[in-house]
Tab-separated table of C-alpha atoms in Angstrom:
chain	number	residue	atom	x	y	z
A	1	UNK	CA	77.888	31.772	-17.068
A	2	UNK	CA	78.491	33.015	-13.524
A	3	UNK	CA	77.546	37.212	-13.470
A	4	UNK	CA	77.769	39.741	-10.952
A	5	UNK	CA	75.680	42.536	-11.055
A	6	UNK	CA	75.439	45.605	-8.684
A	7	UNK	CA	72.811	47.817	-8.394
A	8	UNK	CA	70.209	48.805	-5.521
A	9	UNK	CA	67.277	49.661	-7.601
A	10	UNK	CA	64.811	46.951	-8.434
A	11	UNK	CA	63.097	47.543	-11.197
A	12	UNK	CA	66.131	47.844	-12.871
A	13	UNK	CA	67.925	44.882	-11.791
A	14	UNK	CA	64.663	43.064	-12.952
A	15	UNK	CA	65.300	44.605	-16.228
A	16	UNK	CA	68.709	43.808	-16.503
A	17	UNK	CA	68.277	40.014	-15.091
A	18	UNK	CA	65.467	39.879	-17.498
A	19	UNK	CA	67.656	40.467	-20.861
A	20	UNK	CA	70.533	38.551	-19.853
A	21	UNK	CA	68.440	35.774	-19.530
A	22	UNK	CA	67.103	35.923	-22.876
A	23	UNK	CA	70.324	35.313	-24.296
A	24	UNK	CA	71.875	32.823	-21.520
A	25	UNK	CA	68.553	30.896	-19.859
A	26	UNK	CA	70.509	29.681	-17.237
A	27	UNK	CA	72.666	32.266	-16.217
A	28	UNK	CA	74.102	32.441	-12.865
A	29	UNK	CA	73.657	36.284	-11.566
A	30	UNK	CA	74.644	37.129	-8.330
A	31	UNK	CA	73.069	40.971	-7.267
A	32	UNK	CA	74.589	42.950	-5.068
A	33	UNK	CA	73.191	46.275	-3.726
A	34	UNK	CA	76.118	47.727	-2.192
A	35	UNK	CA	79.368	48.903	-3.394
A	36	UNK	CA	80.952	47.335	0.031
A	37	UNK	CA	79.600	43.739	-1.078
A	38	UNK	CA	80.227	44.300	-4.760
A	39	UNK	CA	83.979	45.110	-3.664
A	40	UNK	CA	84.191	41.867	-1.815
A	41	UNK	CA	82.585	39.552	-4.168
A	42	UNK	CA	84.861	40.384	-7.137
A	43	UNK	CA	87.981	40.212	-4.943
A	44	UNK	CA	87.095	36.458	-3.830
A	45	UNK	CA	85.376	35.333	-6.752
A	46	UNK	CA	85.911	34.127	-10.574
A	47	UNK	CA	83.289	36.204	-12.637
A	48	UNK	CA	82.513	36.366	-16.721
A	49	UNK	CA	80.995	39.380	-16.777
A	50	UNK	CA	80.740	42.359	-14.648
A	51	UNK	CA	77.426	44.515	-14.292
A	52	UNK	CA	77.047	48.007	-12.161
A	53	UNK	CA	76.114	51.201	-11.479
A	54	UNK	CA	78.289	53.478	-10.180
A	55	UNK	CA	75.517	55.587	-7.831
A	56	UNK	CA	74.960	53.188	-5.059
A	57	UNK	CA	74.869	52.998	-1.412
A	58	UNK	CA	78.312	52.552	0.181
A	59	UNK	CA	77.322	49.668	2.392
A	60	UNK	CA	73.967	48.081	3.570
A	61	UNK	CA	73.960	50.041	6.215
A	62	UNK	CA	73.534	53.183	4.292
A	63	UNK	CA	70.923	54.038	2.217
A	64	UNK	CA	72.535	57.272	0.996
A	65	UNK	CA	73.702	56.959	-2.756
A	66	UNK	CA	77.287	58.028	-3.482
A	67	UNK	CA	79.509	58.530	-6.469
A	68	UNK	CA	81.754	55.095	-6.614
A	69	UNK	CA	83.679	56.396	-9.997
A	70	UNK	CA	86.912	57.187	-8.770
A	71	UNK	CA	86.799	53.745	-6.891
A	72	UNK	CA	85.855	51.932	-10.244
A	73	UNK	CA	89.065	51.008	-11.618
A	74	UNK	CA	91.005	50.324	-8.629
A	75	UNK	CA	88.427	47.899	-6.915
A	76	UNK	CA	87.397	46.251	-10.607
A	77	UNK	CA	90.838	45.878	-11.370
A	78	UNK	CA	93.135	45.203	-8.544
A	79	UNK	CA	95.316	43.173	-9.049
A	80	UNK	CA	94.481	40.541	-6.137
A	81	UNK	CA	91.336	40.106	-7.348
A	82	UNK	CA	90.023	36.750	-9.018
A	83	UNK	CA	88.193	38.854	-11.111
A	84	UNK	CA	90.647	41.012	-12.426
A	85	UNK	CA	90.639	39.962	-16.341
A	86	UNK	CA	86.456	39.814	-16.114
A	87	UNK	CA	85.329	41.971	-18.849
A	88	UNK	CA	82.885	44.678	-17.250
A	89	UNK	CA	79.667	47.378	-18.012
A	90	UNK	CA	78.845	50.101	-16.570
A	91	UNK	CA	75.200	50.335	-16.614
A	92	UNK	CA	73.997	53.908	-15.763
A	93	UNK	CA	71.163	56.443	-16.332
A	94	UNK	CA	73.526	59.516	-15.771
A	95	UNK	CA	75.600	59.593	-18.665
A	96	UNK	CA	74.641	62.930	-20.194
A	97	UNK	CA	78.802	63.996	-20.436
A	98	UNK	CA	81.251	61.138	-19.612
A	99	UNK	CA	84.131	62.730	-21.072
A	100	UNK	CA	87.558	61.630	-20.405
A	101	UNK	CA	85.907	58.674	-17.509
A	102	UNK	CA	84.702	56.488	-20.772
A	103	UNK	CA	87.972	56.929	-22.425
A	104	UNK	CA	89.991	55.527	-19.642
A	105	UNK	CA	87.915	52.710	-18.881
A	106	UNK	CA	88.396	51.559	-22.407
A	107	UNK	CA	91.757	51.013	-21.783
A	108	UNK	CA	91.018	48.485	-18.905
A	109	UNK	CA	88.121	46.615	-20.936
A	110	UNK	CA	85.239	48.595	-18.856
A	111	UNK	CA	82.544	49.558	-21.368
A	112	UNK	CA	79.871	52.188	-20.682
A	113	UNK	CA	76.123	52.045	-21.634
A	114	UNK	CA	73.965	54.290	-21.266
A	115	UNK	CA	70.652	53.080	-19.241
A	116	UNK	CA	67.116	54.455	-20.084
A	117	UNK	CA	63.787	53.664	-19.781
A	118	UNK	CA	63.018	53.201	-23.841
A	119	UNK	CA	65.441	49.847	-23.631
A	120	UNK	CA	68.477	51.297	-25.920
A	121	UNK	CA	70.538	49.795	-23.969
A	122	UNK	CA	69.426	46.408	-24.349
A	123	UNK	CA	70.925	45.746	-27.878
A	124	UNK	CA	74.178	46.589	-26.903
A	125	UNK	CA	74.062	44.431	-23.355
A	126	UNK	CA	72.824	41.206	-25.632
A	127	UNK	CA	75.850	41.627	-27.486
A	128	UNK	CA	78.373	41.820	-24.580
A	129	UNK	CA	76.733	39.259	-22.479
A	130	UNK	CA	77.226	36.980	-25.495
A	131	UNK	CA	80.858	37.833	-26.204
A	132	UNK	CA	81.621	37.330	-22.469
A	133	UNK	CA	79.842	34.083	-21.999
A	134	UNK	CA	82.753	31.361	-21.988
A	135	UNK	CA	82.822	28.242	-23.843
A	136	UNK	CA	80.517	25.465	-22.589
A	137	UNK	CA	81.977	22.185	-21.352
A	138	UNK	CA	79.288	19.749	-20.796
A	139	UNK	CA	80.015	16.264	-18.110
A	140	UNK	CA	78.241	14.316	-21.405
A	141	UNK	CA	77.280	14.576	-24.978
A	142	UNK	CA	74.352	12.708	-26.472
A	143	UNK	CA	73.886	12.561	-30.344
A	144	UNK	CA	70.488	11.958	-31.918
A	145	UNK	CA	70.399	11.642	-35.805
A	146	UNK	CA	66.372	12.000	-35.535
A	147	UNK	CA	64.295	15.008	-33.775
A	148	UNK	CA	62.003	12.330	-32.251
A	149	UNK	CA	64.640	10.995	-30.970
A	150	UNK	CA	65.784	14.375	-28.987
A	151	UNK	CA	62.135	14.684	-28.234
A	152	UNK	CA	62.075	11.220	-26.571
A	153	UNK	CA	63.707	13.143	-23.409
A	154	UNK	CA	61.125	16.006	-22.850
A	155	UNK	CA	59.470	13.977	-20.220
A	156	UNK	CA	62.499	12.194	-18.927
A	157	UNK	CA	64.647	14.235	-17.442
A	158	UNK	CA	65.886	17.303	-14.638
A	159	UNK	CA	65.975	19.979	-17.367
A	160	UNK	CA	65.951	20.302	-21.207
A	161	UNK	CA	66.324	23.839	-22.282
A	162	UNK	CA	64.948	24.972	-25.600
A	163	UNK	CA	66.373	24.128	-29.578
A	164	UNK	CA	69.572	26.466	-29.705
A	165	UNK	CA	72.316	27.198	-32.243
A	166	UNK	CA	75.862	26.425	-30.739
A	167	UNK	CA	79.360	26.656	-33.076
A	168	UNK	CA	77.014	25.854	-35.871
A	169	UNK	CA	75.123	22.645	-33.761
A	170	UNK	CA	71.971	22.351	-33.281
A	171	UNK	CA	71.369	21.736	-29.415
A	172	UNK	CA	69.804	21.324	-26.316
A	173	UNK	CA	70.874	21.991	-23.195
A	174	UNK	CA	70.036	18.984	-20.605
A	175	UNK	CA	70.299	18.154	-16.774
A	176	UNK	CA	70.312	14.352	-15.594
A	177	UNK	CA	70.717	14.487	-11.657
A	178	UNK	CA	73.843	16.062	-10.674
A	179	UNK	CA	75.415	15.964	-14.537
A	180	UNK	CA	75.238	18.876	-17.167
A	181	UNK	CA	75.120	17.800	-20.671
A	182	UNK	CA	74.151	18.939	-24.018
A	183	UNK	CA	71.927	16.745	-27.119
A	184	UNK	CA	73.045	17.085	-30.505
A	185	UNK	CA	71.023	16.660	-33.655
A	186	UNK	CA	73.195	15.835	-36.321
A	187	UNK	CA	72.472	17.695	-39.814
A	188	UNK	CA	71.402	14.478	-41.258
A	189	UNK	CA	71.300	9.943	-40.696
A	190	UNK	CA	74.456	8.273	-41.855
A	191	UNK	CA	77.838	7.965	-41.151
A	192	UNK	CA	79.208	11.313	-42.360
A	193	UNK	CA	76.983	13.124	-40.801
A	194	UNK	CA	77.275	11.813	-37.548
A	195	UNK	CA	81.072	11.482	-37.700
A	196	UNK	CA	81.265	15.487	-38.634
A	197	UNK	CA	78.698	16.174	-36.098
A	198	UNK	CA	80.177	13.760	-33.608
A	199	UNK	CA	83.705	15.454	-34.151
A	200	UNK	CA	82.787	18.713	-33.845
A	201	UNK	CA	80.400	18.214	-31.035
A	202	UNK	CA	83.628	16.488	-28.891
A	203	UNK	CA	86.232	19.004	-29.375
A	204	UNK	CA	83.549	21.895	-28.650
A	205	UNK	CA	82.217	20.408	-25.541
A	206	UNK	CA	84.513	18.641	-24.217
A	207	UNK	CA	82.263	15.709	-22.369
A	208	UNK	CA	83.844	13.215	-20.367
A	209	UNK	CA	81.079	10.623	-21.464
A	210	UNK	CA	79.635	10.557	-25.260
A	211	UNK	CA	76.788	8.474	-25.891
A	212	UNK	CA	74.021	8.134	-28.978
A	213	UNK	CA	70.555	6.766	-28.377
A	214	UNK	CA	67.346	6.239	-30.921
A	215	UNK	CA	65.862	3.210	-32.975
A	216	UNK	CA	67.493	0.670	-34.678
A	217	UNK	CA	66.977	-2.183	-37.123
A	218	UNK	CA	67.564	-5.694	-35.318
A	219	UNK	CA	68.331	-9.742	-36.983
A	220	UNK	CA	65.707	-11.888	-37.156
A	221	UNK	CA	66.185	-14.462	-34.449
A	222	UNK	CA	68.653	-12.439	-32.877
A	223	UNK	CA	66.526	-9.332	-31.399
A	224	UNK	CA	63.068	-8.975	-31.035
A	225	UNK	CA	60.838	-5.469	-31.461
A	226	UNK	CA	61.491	-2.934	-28.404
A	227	UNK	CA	64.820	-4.895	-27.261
A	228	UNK	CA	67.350	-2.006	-26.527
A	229	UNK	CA	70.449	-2.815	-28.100
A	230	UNK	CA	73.824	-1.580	-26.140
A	231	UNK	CA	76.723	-1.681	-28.425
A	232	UNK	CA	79.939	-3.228	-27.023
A	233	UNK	CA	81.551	-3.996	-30.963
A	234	UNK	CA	79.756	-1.971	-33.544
A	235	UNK	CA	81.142	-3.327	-37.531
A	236	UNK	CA	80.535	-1.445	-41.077
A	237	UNK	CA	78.836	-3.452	-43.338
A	238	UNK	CA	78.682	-1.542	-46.275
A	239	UNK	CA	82.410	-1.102	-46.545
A	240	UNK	CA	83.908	-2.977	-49.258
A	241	UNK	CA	84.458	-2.992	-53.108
A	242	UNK	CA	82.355	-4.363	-55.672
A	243	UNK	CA	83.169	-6.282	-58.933
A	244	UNK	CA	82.141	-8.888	-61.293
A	245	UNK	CA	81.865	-11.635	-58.705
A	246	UNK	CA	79.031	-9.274	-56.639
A	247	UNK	CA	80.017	-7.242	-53.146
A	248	UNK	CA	83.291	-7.947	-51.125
A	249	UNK	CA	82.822	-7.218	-47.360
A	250	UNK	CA	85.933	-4.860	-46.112
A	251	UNK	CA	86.090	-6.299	-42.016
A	252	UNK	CA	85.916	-2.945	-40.264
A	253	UNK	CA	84.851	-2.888	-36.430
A	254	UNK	CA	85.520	-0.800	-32.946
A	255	UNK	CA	84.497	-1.364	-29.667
A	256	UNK	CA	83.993	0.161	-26.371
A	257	UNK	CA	86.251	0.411	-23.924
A	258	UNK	CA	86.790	-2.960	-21.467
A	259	UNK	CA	85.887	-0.698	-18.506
A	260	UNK	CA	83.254	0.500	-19.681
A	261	UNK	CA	81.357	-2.660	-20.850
A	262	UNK	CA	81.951	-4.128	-17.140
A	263	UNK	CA	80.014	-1.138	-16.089
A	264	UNK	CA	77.058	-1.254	-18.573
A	265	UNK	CA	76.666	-5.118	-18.369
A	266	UNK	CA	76.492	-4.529	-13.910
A	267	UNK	CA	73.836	-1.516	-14.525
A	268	UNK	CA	71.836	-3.315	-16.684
A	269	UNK	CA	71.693	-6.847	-14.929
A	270	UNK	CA	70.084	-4.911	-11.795
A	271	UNK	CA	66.990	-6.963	-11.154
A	272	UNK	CA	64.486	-3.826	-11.226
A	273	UNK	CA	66.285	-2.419	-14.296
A	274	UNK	CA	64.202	-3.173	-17.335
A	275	UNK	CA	61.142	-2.924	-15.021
A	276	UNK	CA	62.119	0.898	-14.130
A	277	UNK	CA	62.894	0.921	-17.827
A	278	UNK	CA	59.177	0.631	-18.968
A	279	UNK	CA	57.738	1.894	-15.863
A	280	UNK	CA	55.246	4.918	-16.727
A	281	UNK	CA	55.709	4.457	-20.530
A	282	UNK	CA	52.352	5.251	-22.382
A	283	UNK	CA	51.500	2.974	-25.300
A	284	UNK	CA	48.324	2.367	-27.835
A	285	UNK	CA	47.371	-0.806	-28.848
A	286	UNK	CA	48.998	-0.598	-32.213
A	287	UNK	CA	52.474	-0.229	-30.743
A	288	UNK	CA	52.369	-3.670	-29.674
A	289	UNK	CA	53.822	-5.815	-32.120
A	290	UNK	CA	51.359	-8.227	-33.245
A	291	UNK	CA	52.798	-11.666	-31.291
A	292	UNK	CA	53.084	-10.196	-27.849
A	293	UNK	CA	50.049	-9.465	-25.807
A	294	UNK	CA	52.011	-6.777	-22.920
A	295	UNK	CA	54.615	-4.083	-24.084
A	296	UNK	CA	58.134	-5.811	-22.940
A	297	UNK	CA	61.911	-5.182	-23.824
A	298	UNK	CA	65.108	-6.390	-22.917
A	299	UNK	CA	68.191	-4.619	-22.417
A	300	UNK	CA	71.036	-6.392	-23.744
A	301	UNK	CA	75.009	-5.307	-24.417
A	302	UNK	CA	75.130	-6.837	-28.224
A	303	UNK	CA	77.020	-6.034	-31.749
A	304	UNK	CA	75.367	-4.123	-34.235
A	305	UNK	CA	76.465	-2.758	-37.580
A	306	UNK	CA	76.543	0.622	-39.038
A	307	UNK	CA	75.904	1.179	-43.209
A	308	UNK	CA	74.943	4.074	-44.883
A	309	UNK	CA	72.108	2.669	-47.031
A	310	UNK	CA	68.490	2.056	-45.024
A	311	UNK	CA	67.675	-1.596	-45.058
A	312	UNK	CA	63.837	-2.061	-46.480
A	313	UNK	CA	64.074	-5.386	-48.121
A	314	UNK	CA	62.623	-9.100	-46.737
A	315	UNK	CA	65.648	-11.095	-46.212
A	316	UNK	CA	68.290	-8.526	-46.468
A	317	UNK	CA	69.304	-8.445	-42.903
A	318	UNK	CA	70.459	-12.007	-42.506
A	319	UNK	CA	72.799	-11.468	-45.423
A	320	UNK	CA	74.593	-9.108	-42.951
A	321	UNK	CA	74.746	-11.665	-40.092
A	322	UNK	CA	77.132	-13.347	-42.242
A	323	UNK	CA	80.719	-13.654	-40.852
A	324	UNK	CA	79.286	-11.855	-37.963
A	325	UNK	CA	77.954	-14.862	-35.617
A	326	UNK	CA	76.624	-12.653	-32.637
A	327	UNK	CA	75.368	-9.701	-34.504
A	328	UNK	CA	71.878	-8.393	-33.197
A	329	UNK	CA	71.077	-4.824	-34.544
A	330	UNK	CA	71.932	-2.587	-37.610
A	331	UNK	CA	71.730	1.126	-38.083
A	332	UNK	CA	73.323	4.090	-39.745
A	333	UNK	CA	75.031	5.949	-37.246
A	334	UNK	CA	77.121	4.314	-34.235
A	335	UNK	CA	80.006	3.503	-36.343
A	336	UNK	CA	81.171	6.806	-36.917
A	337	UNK	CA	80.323	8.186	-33.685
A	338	UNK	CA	82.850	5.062	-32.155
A	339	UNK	CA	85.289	6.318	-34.295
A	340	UNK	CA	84.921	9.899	-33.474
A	341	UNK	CA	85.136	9.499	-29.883
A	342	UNK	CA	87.939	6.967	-29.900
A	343	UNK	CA	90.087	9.151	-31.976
A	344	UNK	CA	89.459	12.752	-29.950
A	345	UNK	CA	92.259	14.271	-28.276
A	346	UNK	CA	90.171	13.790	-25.157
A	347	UNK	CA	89.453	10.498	-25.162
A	348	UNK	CA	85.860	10.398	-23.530
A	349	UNK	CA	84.171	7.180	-22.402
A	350	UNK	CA	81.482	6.252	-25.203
A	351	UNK	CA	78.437	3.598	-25.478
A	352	UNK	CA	75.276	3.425	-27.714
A	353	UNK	CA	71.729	2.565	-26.641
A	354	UNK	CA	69.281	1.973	-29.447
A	355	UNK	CA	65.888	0.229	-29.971
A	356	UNK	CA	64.912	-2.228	-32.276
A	357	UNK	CA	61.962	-0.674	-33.633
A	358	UNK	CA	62.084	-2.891	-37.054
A	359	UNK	CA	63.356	-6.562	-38.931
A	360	UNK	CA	64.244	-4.443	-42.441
A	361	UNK	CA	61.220	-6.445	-43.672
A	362	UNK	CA	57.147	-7.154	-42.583
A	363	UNK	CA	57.955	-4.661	-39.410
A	364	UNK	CA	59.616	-2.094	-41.581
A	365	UNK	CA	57.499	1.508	-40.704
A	366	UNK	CA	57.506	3.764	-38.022
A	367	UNK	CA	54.656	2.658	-35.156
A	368	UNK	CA	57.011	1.605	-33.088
A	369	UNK	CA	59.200	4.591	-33.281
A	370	UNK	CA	57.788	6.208	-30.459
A	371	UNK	CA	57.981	4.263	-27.620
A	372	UNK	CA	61.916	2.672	-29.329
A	373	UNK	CA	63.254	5.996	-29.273
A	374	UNK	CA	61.415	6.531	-25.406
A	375	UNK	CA	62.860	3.149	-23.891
A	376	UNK	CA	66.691	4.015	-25.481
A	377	UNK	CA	66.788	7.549	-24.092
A	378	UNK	CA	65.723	6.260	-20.666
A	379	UNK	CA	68.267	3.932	-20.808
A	380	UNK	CA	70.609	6.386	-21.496
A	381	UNK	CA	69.651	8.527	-18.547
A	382	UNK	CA	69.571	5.396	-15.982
A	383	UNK	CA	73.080	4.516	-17.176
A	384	UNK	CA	74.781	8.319	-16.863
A	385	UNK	CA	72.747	8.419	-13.348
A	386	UNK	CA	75.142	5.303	-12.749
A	387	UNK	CA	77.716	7.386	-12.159
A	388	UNK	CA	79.620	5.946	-15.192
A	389	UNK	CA	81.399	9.321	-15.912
A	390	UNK	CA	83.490	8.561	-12.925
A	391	UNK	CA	85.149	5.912	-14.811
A	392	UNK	CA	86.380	8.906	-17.190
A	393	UNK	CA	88.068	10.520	-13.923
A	394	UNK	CA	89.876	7.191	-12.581
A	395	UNK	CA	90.845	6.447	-16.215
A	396	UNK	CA	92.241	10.204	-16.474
A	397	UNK	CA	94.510	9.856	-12.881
């Protein structure tokens, strides 16, 4: 949210910087001290909001504090400015008897508040910085169905910003190098829930990339504990109809876009990549699986399958390899998010990362959650770093 605010006494733009902040963290505010610079920077420049005081010095030349109302509406509103539809406050301690000044500004969507040292104007600032602040639009979109698996990228990246409340989704605002994006937690595992979530998320955010990370069952001779599964053809194995004769698999399957697995299968086959992958990563002993001696993974682009029933039973998860001669992984979730993103009226790029953190059997329990949901979400981030994104753009012209 890109603000302007004018006003050549300190302690009150401190004030003022202070509150917006606690209702839009990373708010871009430029202050201005002048009504000469103020006058420029709204004529060249594309604010949200507008913040100022009308008893300022004319120029920084001047420290003599003029009147600037009978300027107000001619240099806030001209019609050459970029800034001419920008919702704006007026922010001032002498108030005492507006009169007919408020009135008129109301008709050009400048609102008056009344400044003073007890903070009553603070209520009513929160509320239009929030009504001003445009909709977000975020480079990616990662969706976790777990909180450990949000929490997995505390350590990882740029910037995370705290839990907040967006159109109803829980998020976090996140920075990987140059990229903006946003995690999701979606209200609950399982396929609805992350194709709601998923859907939602995409047509408020509009990412150019989507992606999903976290832990994952794997096969049994297929994928071993920590290997981070990247989905290239995710199928549903719990779709089907049942009857006398038992359970009747219905085939269901998507898959990523051809582009888009060329990239992932380059990134990954970098010779330093799984070493930079478990570089700095923390472990106990008892998160190393019982037959290896070193923590290890490897990063593979596989086919999983989605259901919406956990799998805690020896045996179980061969039963799903059937028909399915390549399939390494199963889980609850990428399924639907697949689907979600392929059917958007965007059209973003999409991949899942996950780590097999269990066999549905003897390794079934969460002591390799952890570092599985660690090793996925820095996957993640080295593949967005990869400047995958751009394939979005190329795609798009």
């Amino acid at each position: 949210m890109k603000i302007i605010l004018l006003e050549d006494e300190n302690d009150k733009t401190e004030a003022i910087k202070n509150e917006i902040l606690t209702v839009v963290p990373r708010a871009d505010i430029k202050c201005v001290g002048n009504w000469l610079d103020y006058s420029r920077q709204v004529i060249d420049t594309k604010f949200d909001l507008i913040l100022l005081d009308l008893l300022v010095p004319r120029s920084g030349k001047s420290q003599e504090i003029e009147d600037h109302h009978t300027q107000l509406v001619e240099t806030t509103r001209d019609y050459g400015s970029k800034s001419f539809y920008t919702p704006a406050v007026v922010l001032s301690r002498h108030l005492d008897d507006p009169g007919e000044f408020v009135f008129d500004l109301n008709k050009v969507d400048i609102t008056v508040i009344s400044y003073d040292d007890e903070g009553l104007w603070k209520d009513s600032l929160r509320r239009k910085v929030l009504t001003a602040k445009p909709p977000q639009h975020f480079d990616f979109l990662i969706i976790c169905a777990l909180e450990k698996e949000v929490a997995a990228y505390e350590d990882l990246v740029d910037y995370i910003g705290k839990t907040e409340v967006i159109s109803d989704l829980v998020c976090r605002e996140i920075s990987i190098g140059t990229y903006s994006g946003v995690i999701v937690l979606a209200y609950r595992m399982g396929l609805v829930a992350t194709a709601v979530t998923a859907s939602l998320a995409i047509e408020r955010f509009k990412p150019s990339l989507v992606c999903m990370s976290g832990i994952c069952g794997g096969i049994p001779k297929s994928a071993e504990i920590y290997d981070v599964l990247v989905t290239d053809v995710c199928h549903q194995h719990d779709s089907g109809k049942w009857s006398d004769g038992g359970f009747k698999s219905e085939h269901y399957d998507v898959q990523i876009d051809p582009s888009v697995r060329a990239k992932l299968i380059e990134v990954i086959s970098h010779d330093l990549f799984v070493s930079n992958i478990l570089a700095e990563v923390r472990h106990n002993k008892s998160e190393i699986p019982d037959d290896k001696e070193l923590l290890n993974c490897r990063v593979r682009v596989e086919s999983t399958s989605s259901g919406s029933a956990v799998i805690a039973e020896e045996g179980k998860t061969e039963l799903l390899s059937v028909g399915q001669r390549k399939l390494a992984g199963f889980e609850m979730e990428i399924y639907s998010l697949y689907e979600a993103a392929r059917h958007a009226t965007i059209r973003p790029l999409f991949f899942a990362a996950k780590t097999v953190v269990d066999d549905g059997g003897r390794n079934k329990g969460d002591k390799f959650h952890r570092i599985g949901c660690i090793l996925s979400a820095k996957v993640i981030i080295k593949i967005i770093e990869s400047d995958l994104i751009h394939l979005h753009f190329s795609r798009s012209n």
